[in-house]
PDB file of C-alpha atoms in Angstrom:
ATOM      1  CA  UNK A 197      -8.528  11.476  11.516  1.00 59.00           C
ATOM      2  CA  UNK A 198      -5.555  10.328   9.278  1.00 58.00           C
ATOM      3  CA  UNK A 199      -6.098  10.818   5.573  1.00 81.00           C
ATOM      4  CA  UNK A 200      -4.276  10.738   1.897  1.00 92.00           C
ATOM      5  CA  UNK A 201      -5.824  12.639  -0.684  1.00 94.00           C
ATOM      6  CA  UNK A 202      -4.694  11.539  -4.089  1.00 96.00           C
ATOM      7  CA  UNK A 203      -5.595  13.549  -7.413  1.00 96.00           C
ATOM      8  CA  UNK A 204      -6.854  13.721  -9.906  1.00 96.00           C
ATOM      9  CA  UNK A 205      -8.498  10.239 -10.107  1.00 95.00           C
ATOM     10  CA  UNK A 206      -7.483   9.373 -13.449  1.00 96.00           C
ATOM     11  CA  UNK A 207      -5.253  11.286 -15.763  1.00 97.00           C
ATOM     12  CA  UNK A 208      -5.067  10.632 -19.671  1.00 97.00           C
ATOM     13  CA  UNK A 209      -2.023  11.875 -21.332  1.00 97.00           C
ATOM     14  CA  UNK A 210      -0.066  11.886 -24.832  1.00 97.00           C
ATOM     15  CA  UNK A 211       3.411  10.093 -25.089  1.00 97.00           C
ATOM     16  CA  UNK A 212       5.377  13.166 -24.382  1.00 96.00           C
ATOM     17  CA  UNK A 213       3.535  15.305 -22.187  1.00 97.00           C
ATOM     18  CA  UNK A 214       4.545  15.662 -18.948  1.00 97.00           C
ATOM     19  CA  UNK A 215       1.986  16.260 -15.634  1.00 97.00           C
ATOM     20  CA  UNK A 216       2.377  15.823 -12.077  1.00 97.00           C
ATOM     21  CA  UNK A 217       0.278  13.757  -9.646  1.00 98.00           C
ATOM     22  CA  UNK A 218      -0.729  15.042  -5.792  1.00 98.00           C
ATOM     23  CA  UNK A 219      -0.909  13.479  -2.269  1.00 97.00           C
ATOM     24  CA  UNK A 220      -1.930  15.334   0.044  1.00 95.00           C
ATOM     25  CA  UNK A 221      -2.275  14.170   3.763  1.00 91.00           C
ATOM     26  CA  UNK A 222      -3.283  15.452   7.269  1.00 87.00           C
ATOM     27  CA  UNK A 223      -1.010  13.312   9.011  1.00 77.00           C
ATOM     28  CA  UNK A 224       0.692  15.316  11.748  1.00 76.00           C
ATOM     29  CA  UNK A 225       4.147  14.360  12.426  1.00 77.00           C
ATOM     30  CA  UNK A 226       4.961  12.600   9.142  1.00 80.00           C
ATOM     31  CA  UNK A 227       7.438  10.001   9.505  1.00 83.00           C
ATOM     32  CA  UNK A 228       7.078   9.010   5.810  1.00 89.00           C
ATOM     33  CA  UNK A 229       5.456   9.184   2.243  1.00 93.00           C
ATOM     34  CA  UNK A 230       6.221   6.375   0.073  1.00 95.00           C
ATOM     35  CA  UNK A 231       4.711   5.969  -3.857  1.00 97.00           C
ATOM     36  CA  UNK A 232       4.132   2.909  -4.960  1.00 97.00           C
ATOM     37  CA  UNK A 233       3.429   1.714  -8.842  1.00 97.00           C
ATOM     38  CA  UNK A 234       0.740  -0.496  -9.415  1.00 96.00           C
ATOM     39  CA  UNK A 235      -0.522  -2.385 -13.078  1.00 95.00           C
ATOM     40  CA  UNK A 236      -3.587  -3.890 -13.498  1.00 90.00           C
ATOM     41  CA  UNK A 237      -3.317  -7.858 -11.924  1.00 87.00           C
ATOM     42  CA  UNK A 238      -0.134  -7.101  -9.770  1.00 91.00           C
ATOM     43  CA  UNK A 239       0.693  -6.093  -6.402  1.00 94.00           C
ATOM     44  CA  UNK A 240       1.705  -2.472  -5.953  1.00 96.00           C
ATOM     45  CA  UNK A 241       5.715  -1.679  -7.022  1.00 95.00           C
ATOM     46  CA  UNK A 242       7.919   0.650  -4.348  1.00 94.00           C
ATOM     47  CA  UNK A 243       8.943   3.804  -6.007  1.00 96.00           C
ATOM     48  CA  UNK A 244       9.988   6.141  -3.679  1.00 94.00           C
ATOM     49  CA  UNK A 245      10.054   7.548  -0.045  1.00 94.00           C
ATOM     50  CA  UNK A 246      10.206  10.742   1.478  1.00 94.00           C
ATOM     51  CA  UNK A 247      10.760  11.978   4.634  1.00 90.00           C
ATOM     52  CA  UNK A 248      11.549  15.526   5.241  1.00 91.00           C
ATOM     53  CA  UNK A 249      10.049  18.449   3.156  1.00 92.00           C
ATOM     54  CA  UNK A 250      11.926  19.886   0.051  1.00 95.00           C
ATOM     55  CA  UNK A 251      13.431  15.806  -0.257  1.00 96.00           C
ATOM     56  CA  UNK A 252      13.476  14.875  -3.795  1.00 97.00           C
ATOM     57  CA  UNK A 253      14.149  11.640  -5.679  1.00 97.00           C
ATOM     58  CA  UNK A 254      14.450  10.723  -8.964  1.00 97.00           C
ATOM     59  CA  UNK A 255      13.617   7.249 -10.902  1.00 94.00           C
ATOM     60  CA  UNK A 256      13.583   7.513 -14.801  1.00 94.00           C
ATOM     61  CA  UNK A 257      10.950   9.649 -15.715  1.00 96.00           C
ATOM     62  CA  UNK A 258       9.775   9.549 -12.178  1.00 97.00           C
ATOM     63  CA  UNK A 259      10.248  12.496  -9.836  1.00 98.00           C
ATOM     64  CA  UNK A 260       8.755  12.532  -6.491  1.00 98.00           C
ATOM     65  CA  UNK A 261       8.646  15.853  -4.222  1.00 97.00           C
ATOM     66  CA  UNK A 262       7.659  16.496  -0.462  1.00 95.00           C
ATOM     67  CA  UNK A 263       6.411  19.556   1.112  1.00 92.00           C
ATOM     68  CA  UNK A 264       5.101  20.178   4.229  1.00 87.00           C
ATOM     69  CA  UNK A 265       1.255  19.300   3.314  1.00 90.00           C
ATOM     70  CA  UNK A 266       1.550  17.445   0.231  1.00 95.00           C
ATOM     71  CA  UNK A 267       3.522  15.687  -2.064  1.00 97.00           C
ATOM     72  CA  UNK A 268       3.319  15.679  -6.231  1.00 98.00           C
ATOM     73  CA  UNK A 269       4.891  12.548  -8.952  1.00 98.00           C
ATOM     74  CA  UNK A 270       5.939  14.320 -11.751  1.00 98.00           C
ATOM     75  CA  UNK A 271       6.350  12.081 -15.260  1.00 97.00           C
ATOM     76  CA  UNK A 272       8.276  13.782 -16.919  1.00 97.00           C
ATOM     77  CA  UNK A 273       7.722  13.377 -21.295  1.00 97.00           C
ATOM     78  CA  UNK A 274       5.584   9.780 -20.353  1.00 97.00           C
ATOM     79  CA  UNK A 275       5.387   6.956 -22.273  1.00 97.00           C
ATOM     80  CA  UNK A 276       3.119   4.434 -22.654  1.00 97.00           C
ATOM     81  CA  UNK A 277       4.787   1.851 -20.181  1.00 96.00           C
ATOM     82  CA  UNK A 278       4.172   4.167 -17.831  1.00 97.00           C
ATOM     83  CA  UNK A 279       0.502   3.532 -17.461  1.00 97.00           C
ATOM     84  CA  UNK A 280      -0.558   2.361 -14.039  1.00 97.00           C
ATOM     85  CA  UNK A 281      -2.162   2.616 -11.143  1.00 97.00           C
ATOM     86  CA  UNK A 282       0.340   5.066  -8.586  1.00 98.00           C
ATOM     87  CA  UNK A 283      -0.557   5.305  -4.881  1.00 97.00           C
ATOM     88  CA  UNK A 284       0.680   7.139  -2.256  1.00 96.00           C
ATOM     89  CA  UNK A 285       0.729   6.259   1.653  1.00 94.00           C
ATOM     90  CA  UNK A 286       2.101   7.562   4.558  1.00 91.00           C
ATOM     91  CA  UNK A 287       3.304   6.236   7.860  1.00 87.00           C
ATOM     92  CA  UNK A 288       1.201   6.485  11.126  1.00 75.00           C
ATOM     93  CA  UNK A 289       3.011   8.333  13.674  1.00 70.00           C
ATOM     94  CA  UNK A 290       3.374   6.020  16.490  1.00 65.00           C
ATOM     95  CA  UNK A 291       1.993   3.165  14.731  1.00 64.00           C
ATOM     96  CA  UNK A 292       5.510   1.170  13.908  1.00 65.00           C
ATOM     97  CA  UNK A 293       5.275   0.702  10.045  1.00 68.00           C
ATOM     98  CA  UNK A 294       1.963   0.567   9.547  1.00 79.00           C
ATOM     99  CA  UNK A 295       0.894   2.675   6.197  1.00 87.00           C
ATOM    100  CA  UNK A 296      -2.023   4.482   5.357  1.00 89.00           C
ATOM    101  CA  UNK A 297      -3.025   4.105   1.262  1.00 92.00           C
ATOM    102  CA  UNK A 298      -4.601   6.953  -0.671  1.00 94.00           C
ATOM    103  CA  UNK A 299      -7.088   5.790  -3.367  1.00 94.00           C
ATOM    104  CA  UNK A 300      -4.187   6.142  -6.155  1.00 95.00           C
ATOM    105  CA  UNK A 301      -4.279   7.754  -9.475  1.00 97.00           C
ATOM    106  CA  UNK A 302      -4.746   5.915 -12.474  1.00 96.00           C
ATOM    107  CA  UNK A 303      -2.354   7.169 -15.562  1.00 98.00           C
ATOM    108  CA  UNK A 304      -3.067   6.670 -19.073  1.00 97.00           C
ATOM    109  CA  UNK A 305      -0.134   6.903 -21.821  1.00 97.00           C
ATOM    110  CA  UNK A 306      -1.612   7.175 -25.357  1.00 96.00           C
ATOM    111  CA  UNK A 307       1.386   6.803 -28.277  1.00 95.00           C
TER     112      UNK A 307
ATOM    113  CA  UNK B  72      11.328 -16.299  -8.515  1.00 57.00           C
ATOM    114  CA  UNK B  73       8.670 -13.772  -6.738  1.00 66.00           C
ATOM    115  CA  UNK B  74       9.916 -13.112  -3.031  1.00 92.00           C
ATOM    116  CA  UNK B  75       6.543 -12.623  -2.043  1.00 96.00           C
ATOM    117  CA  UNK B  76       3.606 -15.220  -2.901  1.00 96.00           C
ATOM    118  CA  UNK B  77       0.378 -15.478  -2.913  1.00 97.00           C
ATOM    119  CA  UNK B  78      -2.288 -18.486  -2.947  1.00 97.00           C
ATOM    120  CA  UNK B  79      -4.278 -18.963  -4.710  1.00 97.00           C
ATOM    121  CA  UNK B  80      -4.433 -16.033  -7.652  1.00 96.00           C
ATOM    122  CA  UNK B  81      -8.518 -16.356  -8.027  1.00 96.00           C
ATOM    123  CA  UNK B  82     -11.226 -17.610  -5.682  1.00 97.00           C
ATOM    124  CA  UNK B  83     -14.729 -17.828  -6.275  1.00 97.00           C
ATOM    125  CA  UNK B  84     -16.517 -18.696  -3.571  1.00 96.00           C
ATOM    126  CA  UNK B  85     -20.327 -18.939  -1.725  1.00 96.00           C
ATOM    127  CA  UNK B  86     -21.431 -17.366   1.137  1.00 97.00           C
ATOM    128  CA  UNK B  87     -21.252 -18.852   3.918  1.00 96.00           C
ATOM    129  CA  UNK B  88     -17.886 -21.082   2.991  1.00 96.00           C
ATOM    130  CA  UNK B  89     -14.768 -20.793   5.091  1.00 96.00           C
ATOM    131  CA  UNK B  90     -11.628 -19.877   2.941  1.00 96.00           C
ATOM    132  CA  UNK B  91      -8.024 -19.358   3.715  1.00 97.00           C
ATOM    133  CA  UNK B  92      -5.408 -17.172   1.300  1.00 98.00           C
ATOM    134  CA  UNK B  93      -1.810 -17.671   1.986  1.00 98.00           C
ATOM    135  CA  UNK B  94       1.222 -16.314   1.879  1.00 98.00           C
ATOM    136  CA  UNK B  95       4.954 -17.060   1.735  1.00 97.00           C
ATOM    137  CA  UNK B  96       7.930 -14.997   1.266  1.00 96.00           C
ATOM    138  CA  UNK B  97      11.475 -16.066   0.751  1.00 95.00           C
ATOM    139  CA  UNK B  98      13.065 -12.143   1.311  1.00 93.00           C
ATOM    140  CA  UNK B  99      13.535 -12.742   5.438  1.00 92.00           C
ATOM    141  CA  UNK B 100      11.459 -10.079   6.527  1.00 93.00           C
ATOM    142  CA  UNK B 101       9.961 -10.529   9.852  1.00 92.00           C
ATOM    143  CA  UNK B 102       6.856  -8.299   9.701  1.00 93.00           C
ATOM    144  CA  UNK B 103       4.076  -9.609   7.408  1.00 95.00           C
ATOM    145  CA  UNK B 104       0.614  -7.686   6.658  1.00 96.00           C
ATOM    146  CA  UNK B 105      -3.107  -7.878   5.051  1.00 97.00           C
ATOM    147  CA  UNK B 106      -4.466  -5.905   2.657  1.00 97.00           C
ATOM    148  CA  UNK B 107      -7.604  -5.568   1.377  1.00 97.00           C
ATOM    149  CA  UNK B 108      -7.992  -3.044  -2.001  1.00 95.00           C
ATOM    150  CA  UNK B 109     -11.828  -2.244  -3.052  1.00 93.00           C
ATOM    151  CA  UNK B 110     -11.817   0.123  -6.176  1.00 84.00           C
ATOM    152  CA  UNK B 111     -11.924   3.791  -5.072  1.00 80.00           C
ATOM    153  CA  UNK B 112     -11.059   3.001  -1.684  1.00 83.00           C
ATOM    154  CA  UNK B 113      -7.156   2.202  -1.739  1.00 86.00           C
ATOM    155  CA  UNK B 114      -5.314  -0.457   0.374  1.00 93.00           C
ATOM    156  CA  UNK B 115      -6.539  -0.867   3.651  1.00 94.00           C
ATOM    157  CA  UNK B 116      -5.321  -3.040   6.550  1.00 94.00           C
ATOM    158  CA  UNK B 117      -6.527  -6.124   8.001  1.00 96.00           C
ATOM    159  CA  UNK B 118      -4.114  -7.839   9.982  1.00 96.00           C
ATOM    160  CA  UNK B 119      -0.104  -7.469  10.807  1.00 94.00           C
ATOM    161  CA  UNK B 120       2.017  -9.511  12.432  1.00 94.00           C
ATOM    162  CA  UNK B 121       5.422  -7.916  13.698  1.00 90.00           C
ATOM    163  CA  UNK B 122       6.931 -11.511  14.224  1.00 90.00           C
ATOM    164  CA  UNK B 123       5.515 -15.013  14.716  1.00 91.00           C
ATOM    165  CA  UNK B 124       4.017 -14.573  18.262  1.00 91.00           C
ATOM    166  CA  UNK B 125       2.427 -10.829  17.336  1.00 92.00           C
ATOM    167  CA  UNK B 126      -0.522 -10.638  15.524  1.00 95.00           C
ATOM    168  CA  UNK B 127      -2.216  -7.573  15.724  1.00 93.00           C
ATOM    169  CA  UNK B 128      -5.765  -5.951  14.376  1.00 93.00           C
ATOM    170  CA  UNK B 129      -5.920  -3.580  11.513  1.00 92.00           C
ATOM    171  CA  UNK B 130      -8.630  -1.201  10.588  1.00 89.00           C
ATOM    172  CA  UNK B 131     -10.655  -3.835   9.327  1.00 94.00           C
ATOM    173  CA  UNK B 132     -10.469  -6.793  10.945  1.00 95.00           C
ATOM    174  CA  UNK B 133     -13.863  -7.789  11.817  1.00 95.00           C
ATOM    175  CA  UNK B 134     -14.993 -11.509   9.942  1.00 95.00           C
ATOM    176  CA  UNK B 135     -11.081 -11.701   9.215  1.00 97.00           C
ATOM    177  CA  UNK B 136      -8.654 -14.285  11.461  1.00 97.00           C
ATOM    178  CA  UNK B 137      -4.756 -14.688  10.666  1.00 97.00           C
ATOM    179  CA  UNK B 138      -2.336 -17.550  11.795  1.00 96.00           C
ATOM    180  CA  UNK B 139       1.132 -16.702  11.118  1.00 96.00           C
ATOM    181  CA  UNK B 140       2.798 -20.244  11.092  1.00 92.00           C
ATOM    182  CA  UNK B 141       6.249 -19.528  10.610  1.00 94.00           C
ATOM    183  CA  UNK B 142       8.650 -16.315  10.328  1.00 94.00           C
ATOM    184  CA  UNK B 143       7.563 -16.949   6.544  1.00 96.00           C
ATOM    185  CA  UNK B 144       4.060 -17.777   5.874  1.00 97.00           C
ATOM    186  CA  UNK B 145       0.857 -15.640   7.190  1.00 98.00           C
ATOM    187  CA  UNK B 146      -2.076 -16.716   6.609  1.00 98.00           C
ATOM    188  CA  UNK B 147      -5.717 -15.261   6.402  1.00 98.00           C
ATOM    189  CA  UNK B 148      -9.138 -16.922   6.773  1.00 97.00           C
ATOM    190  CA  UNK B 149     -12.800 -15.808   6.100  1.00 96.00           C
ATOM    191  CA  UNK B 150     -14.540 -17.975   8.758  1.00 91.00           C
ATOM    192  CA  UNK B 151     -17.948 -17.367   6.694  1.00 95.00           C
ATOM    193  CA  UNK B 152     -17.456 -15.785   3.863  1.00 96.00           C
ATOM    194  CA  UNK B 153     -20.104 -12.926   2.802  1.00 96.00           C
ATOM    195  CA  UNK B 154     -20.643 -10.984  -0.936  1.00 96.00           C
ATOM    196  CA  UNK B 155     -19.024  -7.367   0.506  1.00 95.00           C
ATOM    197  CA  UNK B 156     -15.882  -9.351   1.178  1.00 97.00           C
ATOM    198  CA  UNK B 157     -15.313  -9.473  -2.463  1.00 97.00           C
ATOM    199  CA  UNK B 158     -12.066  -7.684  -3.363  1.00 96.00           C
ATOM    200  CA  UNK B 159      -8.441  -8.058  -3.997  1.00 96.00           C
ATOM    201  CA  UNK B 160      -6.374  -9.037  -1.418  1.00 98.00           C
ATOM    202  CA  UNK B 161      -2.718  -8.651  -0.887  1.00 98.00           C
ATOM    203  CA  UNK B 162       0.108  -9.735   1.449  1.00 97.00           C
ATOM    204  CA  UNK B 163       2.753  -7.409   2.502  1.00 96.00           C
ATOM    205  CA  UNK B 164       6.303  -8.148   4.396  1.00 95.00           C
ATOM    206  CA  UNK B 165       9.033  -5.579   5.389  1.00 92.00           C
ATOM    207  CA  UNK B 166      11.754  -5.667   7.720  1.00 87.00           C
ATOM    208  CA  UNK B 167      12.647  -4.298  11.236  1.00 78.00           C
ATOM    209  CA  UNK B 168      14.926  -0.649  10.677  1.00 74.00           C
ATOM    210  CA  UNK B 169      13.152  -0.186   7.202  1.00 77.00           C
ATOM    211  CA  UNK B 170       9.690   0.990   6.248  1.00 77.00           C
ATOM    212  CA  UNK B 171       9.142  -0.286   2.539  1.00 88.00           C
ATOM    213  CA  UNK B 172       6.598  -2.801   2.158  1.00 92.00           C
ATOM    214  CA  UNK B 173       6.870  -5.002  -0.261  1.00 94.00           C
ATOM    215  CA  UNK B 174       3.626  -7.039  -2.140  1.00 96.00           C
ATOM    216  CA  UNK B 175       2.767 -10.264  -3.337  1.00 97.00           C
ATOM    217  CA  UNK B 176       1.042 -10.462  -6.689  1.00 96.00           C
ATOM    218  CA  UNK B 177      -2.426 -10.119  -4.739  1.00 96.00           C
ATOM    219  CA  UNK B 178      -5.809 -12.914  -4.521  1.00 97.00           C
ATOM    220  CA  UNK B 179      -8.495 -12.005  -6.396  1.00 96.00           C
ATOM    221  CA  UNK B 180     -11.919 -13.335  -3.915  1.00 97.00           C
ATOM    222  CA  UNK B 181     -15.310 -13.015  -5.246  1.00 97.00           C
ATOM    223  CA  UNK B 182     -18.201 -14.397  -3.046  1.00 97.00           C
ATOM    224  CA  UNK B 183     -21.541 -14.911  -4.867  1.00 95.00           C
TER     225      UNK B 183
END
């Protein structure tokens, strides 16, 4: 069975101090890993996707890396705007478009 | 203005009551989806419709019916609404050649 694995849960950081957040899926034949931003009352935000291992993009303090198992987010010296909700999902081989959602990561920015 | 909408915001409803949450979007896309997010459990998918004559069943359709009246509005209905239907719900759209979805703003349903 398809599944995203997102961790940790919930991460609490200080303005400044950078961490990384993980996906990891057992999707065979990925066709696509998209991270989405999501804050409290609003629909989730497109961030990013990713399609091939070692494919990287950037967005602001936002970097977003793809291996062959798993991907990571990496906020890079956060602040407290970036406190949210991030979620990763992945594209169903042979299922046009559809996505499968892990259960996200919730960040926490302290100034 | 939002390209993707969503009505209404908040429901509260009673079991047993039929409700219907729309959605409209202005960006062109044909496909349209249905989302349903319970905490701890992520997004999961209800209903997608590809273009106005495709509707198709997601993982959780069952107690869930769509109409998709025009290439912009998709609708979803709770034909008797019960308390574990209680969650956030959100519409989706994205476009033939490109795989970002795109959300509305998201219905917030509770059924006492």
């Amino acid at each position: 069975e398809d599944q995203v694995t997102q961790s940790p849960e919930a991460l609490r950081l200080q303005e400044g101090e950078s961490s990384s957040l993980n996906c990891s899926y057992t999707v065979s034949g990925l066709r696509g890993l998209f991270w989405y931003r999501q804050d409290p009352g609003k629909g989730p935000e497109f961030l990013f996707t990713l399609y091939s291992a070692g494919e990287e993009k950037e967005k602001e303090r936002l970097k977003a890396t793809l291996t062959k198992k798993e991907s990571f987010l990496h906020i890079t010296a956060p602040k407290p705007e970036d406190s949210a909700t991030y979620l990763c999902a992945v594209r169903i081989p042979f299922n046009d478009y559809k996505l499968s959602f892990g259960a996200g990561t919730t960040v926490t920015v302290r100034a | 203005d939002a390209d993707v909408t969503q009505t209404p915001r908040n429901r509260i409803t009673k079991t047993g009551k039929r409700i219907m949450l729309e959605c409209s979007q202005t960006k062109g896309h044909d496909r349209m989806y249905w989302y349903r997010q319970d905490p701890g459990l992520g997004l999961r998918l209800i209903y997608y419709s590809f273009d106005v004559k495709d509707i198709n069943k997601g993982e959780i359709s069952d107690g869930y019916s769509v109409s998709r009246q025009a290439q912009a509005k998709f609708s979803l209905s709770l034909e008797s609404a019960i308390p574990n239907q209680t969650a956030l719900y959100f519409c989706a759209t994205s476009t033939l050649g490109t795989d970002t979805q795109y959300f509305g703003p998201g219905t917030r349903l509770t059924v006492l």
